[in-house]
Amino acid sequence: MIPIAKPYLTKDEAQAAYDTILSGWITQGPRVAEFEEKFAAYTGAKYAVAVSNCTTALHLAMIVAGIGPGDEVICPSLSYIATANSIKYVGAKPVFAEVDPVNYNLDPADTERRITNRTKAILIVHQIGMPADIDTFQAIADKHGIKLIEDAACAAGSSYKGRKIGSHSELVCFSLHPRKVISTGDGGFITTDNEEYARRMKLLRQHGMSVNDRVRHESSKLIFEDHVEVGYNYRMTDIQASVGIQQLAKLDWIVSERRKIAENYHQAFRHLDMVRLPIEKEGFYSNYQSYSIFLKENCRLSRNDIMQKMLDEGIATRRGIMTTHRETAYLEESKDIHLPASEMASDRSIILPLFIPMTEAEQQKVISSFIKIIAG
Ligand SMILES: *Cc1c(COP(=O)(O)O)cnc(C)c1O
């Protein structure tokens, strides 16, 4: 059976976790601080704030961006549901805009059309690792005096215009879930150049506590903490961070290996006139967190039939990215929402296996099976 994905973890990560466990310091402490420094250096941002996952990263980003009840934030419906949920956590309303059906990212023109006097921010998503056109969205945000926030859950290691994702806008949120390209089991980051944002997010992730555990532990003088605002427990542990430090050191290699597999798929499928393949425009560099293929109208088999036939051959696939507005939790408020491009992108896409290490034989099996099945 060829799986859809698997995390690339080795003895390095196991040893690092082992060492941390025996060090006596297992939750947020020196390893988290080291991972933050390394993640900031990697992305090129001034600060990186480690948290428990990308959903909590997005929640903190919404808070420091000053988004609250009555506000609207424009985001894609075509995304993992956590994107829109994070807007709800602060009492604001997600307003869904359409996507480009080829690269699955927000459509700038449709996004701008949906801006009202209640809009406070645009939450772009670098969907399955393909960067959105950040400069275009930043220009729209600046023109309307609103904020730009990036959901880069899938985009660690991707680049836009020669710089790593994480260094472009004020609030960029990452995930380290096993379905992403590097993982700590669960984990997340917010990168920012804004010192005040970084300070406040570090406070909020640890119950709003004025003095963190490490400072108190290392102080020779007696210090007492105060809880200066109502915070959360969104900490990453040192066990996770020690694994993450090992993963981060391999990230560029992992991305280059993933890109070789994506290139093999691209070469094998580019002559098929029943599919549309992901397109990496000049200046856009994807980590290929997923390889998703769009099935055109002239494709004779349904998406589900293709998935079942692939499964019969021992190959796991996944359907396209979900649409949030069609999930039960959003149905009530979505009665009047029409997003045909997003629905089509979701319903007519199929995600193929892509993981490290994937053997030549495994890649060849996926390629020949897909070509055979799609030809009917
Ligand atoms: C995975 C994902 C999330 C959630 O990340 P977690 O770390 O699991 O909370 C949010 N947004 C997008 C686009 C994702 O793909």
Tab-separated table of C-alpha atoms and ligand atoms in Angstrom:
chain	number	residue	atom	x	y	z
A	1	MET	CA	0.000	0.000	0.000
A	2	ILE	CA	1.366	3.430	-0.955
A	3	PRO	CA	0.250	5.979	1.675
A	4	ILE	CA	-0.767	9.538	0.888
A	5	ALA	CA	1.863	11.020	3.223
A	6	LYS	CA	4.132	10.212	6.107
A	7	PRO	CA	6.340	12.362	8.296
A	8	TYR	CA	10.078	12.163	7.674
A	9	LEU	CA	11.439	11.330	11.138
A	10	THR	CA	14.725	9.598	11.938
A	11	LYS	CA	16.876	8.559	14.876
A	12	ASP	CA	18.026	12.200	15.125
A	13	GLU	CA	14.560	13.284	16.247
A	14	ALA	CA	14.169	10.271	18.563
A	15	GLN	CA	17.551	10.963	20.185
A	16	ALA	CA	16.736	14.650	20.638
A	17	ALA	CA	13.434	13.826	22.361
A	18	TYR	CA	15.211	11.242	24.528
A	19	ASP	CA	17.865	13.756	25.595
A	20	THR	CA	15.252	16.383	26.420
A	21	ILE	CA	13.194	13.966	28.494
A	22	LEU	CA	16.235	13.079	30.575
A	23	SER	CA	17.288	16.736	30.899
A	24	GLY	CA	14.537	17.328	33.439
A	25	TRP	CA	13.008	20.224	31.501
A	26	ILE	CA	10.177	18.985	29.297
A	27	THR	CA	7.748	21.840	28.699
A	28	GLN	CA	8.427	25.319	27.259
A	29	GLY	CA	11.998	26.191	28.179
A	30	PRO	CA	15.487	26.291	26.646
A	31	ARG	CA	14.708	24.053	23.641
A	32	VAL	CA	11.672	26.180	22.708
A	33	ALA	CA	13.833	29.331	22.934
A	34	GLU	CA	16.480	27.719	20.704
A	35	PHE	CA	13.860	26.526	18.192
A	36	GLU	CA	12.383	30.047	18.068
A	37	GLU	CA	15.771	31.575	17.296
A	38	LYS	CA	16.425	29.026	14.573
A	39	PHE	CA	12.969	29.332	13.042
A	40	ALA	CA	13.270	33.136	12.933
A	41	ALA	CA	16.713	32.870	11.312
A	42	TYR	CA	15.403	30.317	8.801
A	43	THR	CA	12.423	32.385	7.705
A	44	GLY	CA	14.199	35.728	7.908
A	45	ALA	CA	11.686	37.185	10.367
A	46	LYS	CA	12.845	39.139	13.423
A	47	TYR	CA	10.783	37.057	15.840
A	48	ALA	CA	9.276	33.576	15.856
A	49	VAL	CA	6.813	32.687	18.620
A	50	ALA	CA	6.360	28.933	19.189
A	51	VAL	CA	2.885	27.694	20.109
A	52	SER	CA	0.936	24.447	20.397
A	53	ASN	CA	-0.347	24.327	16.787
A	54	CYS	CA	-1.290	26.556	13.856
A	55	THR	CA	-4.869	26.967	15.038
A	56	THR	CA	-3.681	28.591	18.272
A	57	ALA	CA	-1.130	30.577	16.230
A	58	LEU	CA	-3.973	31.974	14.116
A	59	HIS	CA	-6.019	32.738	17.227
A	60	LEU	CA	-3.165	34.767	18.766
A	61	ALA	CA	-2.577	36.534	15.436
A	62	MET	CA	-6.256	37.590	15.370
A	63	ILE	CA	-6.002	38.930	18.933
A	64	VAL	CA	-2.853	41.012	18.422
A	65	ALA	CA	-4.197	42.305	15.102
A	66	GLY	CA	-7.032	43.768	17.163
A	67	ILE	CA	-9.826	41.791	15.509
A	68	GLY	CA	-12.983	41.353	17.573
A	69	PRO	CA	-16.781	41.175	17.653
A	70	GLY	CA	-18.496	42.895	14.709
A	71	ASP	CA	-15.396	42.761	12.515
A	72	GLU	CA	-15.133	40.910	9.235
A	73	VAL	CA	-12.103	39.029	7.958
A	74	ILE	CA	-11.921	37.850	4.349
A	75	CYS	CA	-10.556	34.342	3.853
A	76	PRO	CA	-11.057	31.400	1.499
A	77	SER	CA	-13.760	28.824	2.189
A	78	LEU	CA	-11.499	26.404	0.303
A	79	SER	CA	-9.154	25.677	3.214
A	80	TYR	CA	-8.849	23.550	6.264
A	81	ILE	CA	-11.672	24.629	8.604
A	82	ALA	CA	-9.216	26.025	11.206
A	83	THR	CA	-8.619	29.041	8.926
A	84	ALA	CA	-12.200	30.309	9.348
A	85	ASN	CA	-12.576	29.001	12.900
A	86	SER	CA	-9.729	31.229	14.086
A	87	ILE	CA	-11.741	34.282	13.005
A	88	LYS	CA	-14.747	33.022	14.968
A	89	TYR	CA	-12.673	32.561	18.139
A	90	VAL	CA	-12.386	36.350	18.476
A	91	GLY	CA	-16.086	36.906	17.712
A	92	ALA	CA	-15.507	38.161	14.179
A	93	LYS	CA	-17.121	36.970	10.958
A	94	PRO	CA	-15.289	35.046	8.236
A	95	VAL	CA	-16.303	36.388	4.816
A	96	PHE	CA	-15.474	33.840	2.140
A	97	ALA	CA	-13.930	34.903	-1.150
A	98	GLU	CA	-13.364	32.821	-4.251
A	99	VAL	CA	-10.198	31.067	-5.268
A	100	ASP	CA	-8.254	30.565	-8.448
A	101	PRO	CA	-9.166	26.990	-9.452
A	102	VAL	CA	-5.652	26.137	-10.658
A	103	ASN	CA	-3.470	27.126	-7.701
A	104	TYR	CA	-6.283	27.031	-5.073
A	105	ASN	CA	-5.307	30.412	-3.603
A	106	LEU	CA	-7.563	33.430	-2.982
A	107	ASP	CA	-8.583	35.428	-6.028
A	108	PRO	CA	-7.370	39.022	-5.413
A	109	ALA	CA	-10.153	40.701	-7.432
A	110	ASP	CA	-12.916	38.767	-5.669
A	111	THR	CA	-11.254	39.447	-2.321
A	112	GLU	CA	-11.200	43.208	-2.911
A	113	ARG	CA	-14.838	43.159	-4.038
A	114	ARG	CA	-15.891	41.764	-0.651
A	115	ILE	CA	-14.252	44.486	1.452
A	116	THR	CA	-16.795	46.509	3.485
A	117	ASN	CA	-16.392	49.141	6.182
A	118	ARG	CA	-16.416	46.308	8.734
A	119	THR	CA	-13.485	44.448	7.102
A	120	LYS	CA	-10.426	44.462	9.382
A	121	ALA	CA	-8.143	41.972	7.679
A	122	ILE	CA	-7.500	39.591	4.816
A	123	LEU	CA	-6.388	36.114	5.851
A	124	ILE	CA	-4.596	34.571	2.882
A	125	VAL	CA	-3.691	30.883	2.797
A	126	HIS	CA	-0.652	29.474	0.989
A	127	GLN	CA	-2.706	26.492	0.009
A	128	ILE	CA	-0.943	23.113	0.124
A	129	GLY	CA	2.362	24.984	0.089
A	130	MET	CA	1.870	27.124	-3.040
A	131	PRO	CA	2.476	30.763	-2.100
A	132	ALA	CA	-0.379	33.200	-2.621
A	133	ASP	CA	0.577	36.443	-4.382
A	134	ILE	CA	1.511	38.243	-1.144
A	135	ASP	CA	2.464	41.610	-2.722
A	136	THR	CA	-0.884	41.907	-4.497
A	137	PHE	CA	-2.796	41.199	-1.273
A	138	GLN	CA	-0.554	43.537	0.744
A	139	ALA	CA	-1.299	46.302	-1.781
A	140	ILE	CA	-5.058	45.684	-1.448
A	141	ALA	CA	-4.789	45.663	2.361
A	142	ASP	CA	-2.748	48.899	2.388
A	143	LYS	CA	-5.134	50.621	-0.025
A	144	HIS	CA	-8.089	49.891	2.285
A	145	GLY	CA	-6.196	50.419	5.556
A	146	ILE	CA	-6.687	46.828	6.744
A	147	LYS	CA	-4.320	44.106	7.904
A	148	LEU	CA	-2.886	41.156	6.034
A	149	ILE	CA	-2.430	37.879	7.935
A	150	GLU	CA	-0.919	34.737	6.386
A	151	ASP	CA	-2.093	31.207	7.103
A	152	ALA	CA	1.144	29.470	6.147
A	153	ALA	CA	0.180	26.212	7.894
A	154	CYS	CA	1.369	24.192	4.897
A	155	ALA	CA	4.098	26.540	3.664
A	156	ALA	CA	7.233	26.065	5.814
A	157	GLY	CA	10.078	25.999	3.297
A	158	SER	CA	8.134	27.640	0.454
A	159	SER	CA	9.378	30.957	-0.961
A	160	TYR	CA	7.890	34.001	-2.617
A	161	LYS	CA	9.987	36.352	-4.764
A	162	GLY	CA	13.231	34.860	-3.481
A	163	ARG	CA	12.440	35.065	0.237
A	164	LYS	CA	11.158	32.353	2.546
A	165	ILE	CA	7.504	32.451	3.598
A	166	GLY	CA	7.493	34.016	7.063
A	167	SER	CA	9.459	37.136	6.162
A	168	HIS	CA	6.917	39.120	4.128
A	169	SER	CA	3.993	40.347	6.223
A	170	GLU	CA	3.420	41.185	9.893
A	171	LEU	CA	1.764	37.952	11.039
A	172	VAL	CA	2.543	34.585	9.468
A	173	CYS	CA	1.230	31.371	11.067
A	174	PHE	CA	2.772	27.918	10.573
A	175	SER	CA	1.816	24.343	11.463
A	176	LEU	CA	4.027	21.435	12.495
A	177	HIS	CA	1.298	18.784	12.278
A	178	PRO	CA	2.439	15.443	10.762
A	179	ARG	CA	0.485	16.180	7.551
A	180	LYS	CA	2.772	19.167	6.892
A	181	VAL	CA	6.339	18.966	5.534
A	182	ILE	CA	8.100	19.010	8.925
A	183	SER	CA	6.499	17.986	12.194
A	184	THR	CA	6.782	17.989	15.970
A	185	GLY	CA	3.659	15.833	16.430
A	186	ASP	CA	1.708	19.020	16.930
A	187	GLY	CA	3.166	22.506	16.982
A	188	GLY	CA	3.000	25.929	15.428
A	189	PHE	CA	4.725	29.287	14.968
A	190	ILE	CA	3.876	32.898	14.363
A	191	THR	CA	6.642	34.913	12.695
A	192	THR	CA	6.633	38.701	12.877
A	193	ASP	CA	8.927	41.720	12.688
A	194	ASN	CA	6.721	43.547	15.183
A	195	GLU	CA	8.332	43.506	18.628
A	196	GLU	CA	5.135	44.428	20.440
A	197	TYR	CA	3.182	41.640	18.711
A	198	ALA	CA	5.881	39.107	19.639
A	199	ARG	CA	5.919	40.261	23.257
A	200	ARG	CA	2.139	40.077	23.605
A	201	MET	CA	1.833	36.667	21.925
A	202	LYS	CA	4.501	35.270	24.265
A	203	LEU	CA	2.446	36.555	27.169
A	204	LEU	CA	-0.866	35.221	25.868
A	205	ARG	CA	0.474	31.732	25.116
A	206	GLN	CA	1.386	31.291	28.768
A	207	HIS	CA	-1.703	32.369	30.735
A	208	GLY	CA	-0.818	36.074	30.444
A	209	MET	CA	2.024	35.491	32.922
A	210	SER	CA	4.414	38.414	33.282
A	211	VAL	CA	7.463	36.264	34.097
A	212	ASN	CA	8.028	33.022	32.242
A	213	ASP	CA	9.057	29.817	34.038
A	214	ARG	CA	12.559	29.894	32.660
A	215	VAL	CA	13.325	33.427	33.849
A	216	ARG	CA	11.982	32.601	37.307
A	217	HIS	CA	13.967	29.372	37.386
A	218	GLU	CA	17.234	31.032	36.412
A	219	SER	CA	16.897	34.092	38.655
A	220	SER	CA	19.059	34.356	41.760
A	221	LYS	CA	16.589	36.834	43.223
A	222	LEU	CA	13.104	36.063	44.344
A	223	ILE	CA	10.583	37.076	41.673
A	224	PHE	CA	6.832	36.657	41.664
A	225	GLU	CA	4.738	36.581	38.544
A	226	ASP	CA	1.608	38.552	37.832
A	227	HIS	CA	-1.058	37.592	35.310
A	228	VAL	CA	-1.518	40.804	33.412
A	229	GLU	CA	-4.320	39.719	31.075
A	230	VAL	CA	-6.523	36.693	30.489
A	231	GLY	CA	-4.276	34.395	28.484
A	232	TYR	CA	-4.270	30.812	27.268
A	233	ASN	CA	-2.173	27.714	27.533
A	234	TYR	CA	-0.853	27.509	23.975
A	235	ARG	CA	2.669	26.359	24.883
A	236	MET	CA	4.895	24.156	22.767
A	237	THR	CA	6.849	21.658	24.897
A	238	ASP	CA	10.642	21.308	24.953
A	239	ILE	CA	10.199	17.694	23.819
A	240	GLN	CA	8.435	18.935	20.690
A	241	ALA	CA	10.948	21.757	20.166
A	242	SER	CA	13.934	19.392	20.353
A	243	VAL	CA	12.330	17.288	17.595
A	244	GLY	CA	11.565	20.455	15.632
A	245	ILE	CA	15.172	21.681	15.761
A	246	GLN	CA	16.233	18.441	14.039
A	247	GLN	CA	13.407	18.729	11.506
A	248	LEU	CA	14.193	22.353	10.677
A	249	ALA	CA	17.822	21.466	9.877
A	250	LYS	CA	16.476	19.092	7.188
A	251	LEU	CA	13.736	21.329	5.833
A	252	ASP	CA	15.519	22.615	2.725
A	253	TRP	CA	16.601	19.079	1.794
A	254	ILE	CA	13.057	17.745	2.395
A	255	VAL	CA	11.618	20.465	0.155
A	256	SER	CA	14.118	19.785	-2.622
A	257	GLU	CA	13.294	16.040	-2.488
A	258	ARG	CA	9.564	16.790	-2.555
A	259	ARG	CA	10.067	19.062	-5.553
A	260	LYS	CA	11.822	16.265	-7.480
A	261	ILE	CA	8.783	14.021	-7.002
A	262	ALA	CA	6.419	16.831	-7.992
A	263	GLU	CA	8.537	17.406	-11.109
A	264	ASN	CA	8.297	13.704	-12.017
A	265	TYR	CA	4.504	13.893	-11.708
A	266	HIS	CA	4.484	17.062	-13.753
A	267	GLN	CA	6.529	15.554	-16.587
A	268	ALA	CA	4.404	12.390	-16.589
A	269	PHE	CA	1.019	14.132	-16.597
A	270	ARG	CA	1.580	17.329	-18.538
A	271	HIS	CA	0.414	15.821	-21.821
A	272	LEU	CA	-2.892	14.555	-20.398
A	273	ASP	CA	-5.626	16.834	-21.678
A	274	MET	CA	-8.097	15.761	-18.970
A	275	VAL	CA	-6.207	17.358	-16.080
A	276	ARG	CA	-4.832	20.684	-14.953
A	277	LEU	CA	-1.609	20.581	-12.965
A	278	PRO	CA	-0.341	22.997	-10.319
A	279	ILE	CA	1.454	25.928	-11.935
A	280	GLU	CA	4.418	27.571	-10.251
A	281	LYS	CA	4.627	31.079	-11.674
A	282	GLU	CA	7.906	33.022	-11.824
A	283	GLY	CA	8.893	33.948	-8.247
A	284	PHE	CA	6.646	31.341	-6.635
A	285	TYR	CA	8.405	28.337	-5.038
A	286	SER	CA	6.242	25.606	-3.492
A	287	ASN	CA	7.273	22.999	-0.930
A	288	TYR	CA	4.619	20.709	-2.498
A	289	GLN	CA	3.054	19.875	0.853
A	290	SER	CA	0.503	18.151	-1.394
A	291	TYR	CA	0.337	17.422	-5.100
A	292	SER	CA	-3.224	18.109	-6.210
A	293	ILE	CA	-4.554	17.550	-9.719
A	294	PHE	CA	-7.664	19.235	-11.092
A	295	LEU	CA	-9.870	17.003	-13.282
A	296	LYS	CA	-11.307	18.888	-16.240
A	297	GLU	CA	-14.840	18.537	-17.645
A	298	ASN	CA	-13.682	16.128	-20.345
A	299	CYS	CA	-12.496	13.610	-17.742
A	300	ARG	CA	-14.849	10.653	-18.236
A	301	LEU	CA	-14.537	9.075	-14.801
A	302	SER	CA	-15.770	10.791	-11.664
A	303	ARG	CA	-13.240	11.869	-9.081
A	304	ASN	CA	-14.502	9.226	-6.633
A	305	ASP	CA	-14.297	6.454	-9.235
A	306	ILE	CA	-10.680	7.390	-9.893
A	307	MET	CA	-9.945	7.401	-6.137
A	308	GLN	CA	-11.546	3.944	-5.713
A	309	LYS	CA	-9.639	2.502	-8.673
A	310	MET	CA	-6.376	3.916	-7.313
A	311	LEU	CA	-7.187	2.337	-3.938
A	312	ASP	CA	-7.877	-1.001	-5.670
A	313	GLU	CA	-4.306	-0.782	-6.993
A	314	GLY	CA	-2.958	-0.145	-3.501
A	315	ILE	CA	-2.543	3.624	-3.794
A	316	ALA	CA	-4.041	6.020	-1.261
A	317	THR	CA	-5.318	9.335	-2.599
A	318	ARG	CA	-7.302	12.159	-1.001
A	319	ARG	CA	-10.067	14.358	-2.324
A	320	GLY	CA	-9.377	18.037	-2.885
A	321	ILE	CA	-9.202	20.654	-0.154
A	322	MET	CA	-12.480	21.002	1.773
A	323	THR	CA	-14.838	23.948	1.524
A	324	THR	CA	-15.685	25.373	4.940
A	325	HIS	CA	-19.093	26.804	3.965
A	326	ARG	CA	-20.444	23.313	3.208
A	327	GLU	CA	-19.435	21.829	6.574
A	328	THR	CA	-22.254	21.265	9.084
A	329	ALA	CA	-20.867	23.839	11.527
A	330	TYR	CA	-21.167	26.549	8.842
A	331	LEU	CA	-24.337	25.483	6.987
A	332	GLU	CA	-26.723	27.707	8.918
A	333	GLU	CA	-24.849	30.935	8.159
A	334	SER	CA	-23.914	29.850	4.629
A	335	LYS	CA	-27.399	29.518	3.126
A	336	ASP	CA	-26.901	32.427	0.736
A	337	ILE	CA	-23.273	31.781	-0.074
A	338	HIS	CA	-22.384	30.869	-3.654
A	339	LEU	CA	-18.797	29.950	-4.337
A	340	PRO	CA	-18.851	27.924	-7.558
A	341	ALA	CA	-15.103	28.117	-8.231
A	342	SER	CA	-14.257	26.959	-4.692
A	343	GLU	CA	-16.774	24.109	-4.865
A	344	MET	CA	-15.468	23.004	-8.247
A	345	ALA	CA	-11.850	23.156	-7.032
A	346	SER	CA	-12.809	21.004	-4.049
A	347	ASP	CA	-15.001	18.503	-5.897
A	348	ARG	CA	-12.870	17.982	-8.995
A	349	SER	CA	-9.430	17.645	-7.391
A	350	ILE	CA	-7.491	14.597	-6.345
A	351	ILE	CA	-4.357	14.547	-4.171
A	352	LEU	CA	-1.666	11.980	-5.000
A	353	PRO	CA	0.865	10.380	-2.614
A	354	LEU	CA	3.998	12.461	-1.982
A	355	PHE	CA	6.359	11.770	0.902
A	356	ILE	CA	10.036	11.294	1.762
A	357	PRO	CA	11.479	8.811	1.020
A	358	MET	CA	9.280	7.738	-1.885
A	359	THR	CA	11.062	5.215	-4.094
A	360	GLU	CA	11.295	5.497	-7.875
A	361	ALA	CA	9.184	2.325	-8.083
A	362	GLU	CA	6.472	3.843	-5.885
A	363	GLN	CA	6.432	7.027	-7.960
A	364	GLN	CA	6.280	4.986	-11.155
A	365	LYS	CA	3.399	2.918	-9.815
A	366	VAL	CA	1.387	6.046	-8.964
A	367	ILE	CA	2.132	7.528	-12.384
A	368	SER	CA	1.291	4.460	-14.472
A	369	SER	CA	-1.848	3.651	-12.442
A	370	PHE	CA	-3.157	7.190	-12.680
A	371	ILE	CA	-2.536	7.406	-16.431
A	372	LYS	CA	-4.138	4.009	-17.032
A	373	ILE	CA	-7.200	4.748	-14.859
A	374	ILE	CA	-7.839	8.232	-16.187
A	375	ALA	CA	-7.699	6.935	-19.778
A	376	GLY	CA	-10.679	4.740	-18.788
B	1	LIG	C1	-3.297	22.188	8.837
B	1	LIG	C2	-3.874	23.523	8.646
B	1	LIG	C3	-4.270	24.325	9.734
B	1	LIG	C4	-4.279	23.822	11.139
B	1	LIG	O1	-3.001	23.494	11.621
B	1	LIG	P1	-2.874	22.785	13.058
B	1	LIG	O2	-1.419	22.882	13.368
B	1	LIG	O3	-3.343	21.383	12.886
B	1	LIG	O4	-3.717	23.544	14.025
B	1	LIG	C5	-4.699	25.617	9.472
B	1	LIG	N1	-4.774	26.092	8.216
B	1	LIG	C6	-4.433	25.342	7.148
B	1	LIG	C7	-4.505	25.933	5.777
B	1	LIG	C8	-3.991	24.033	7.325
B	1	LIG	O5	-3.660	23.296	6.250
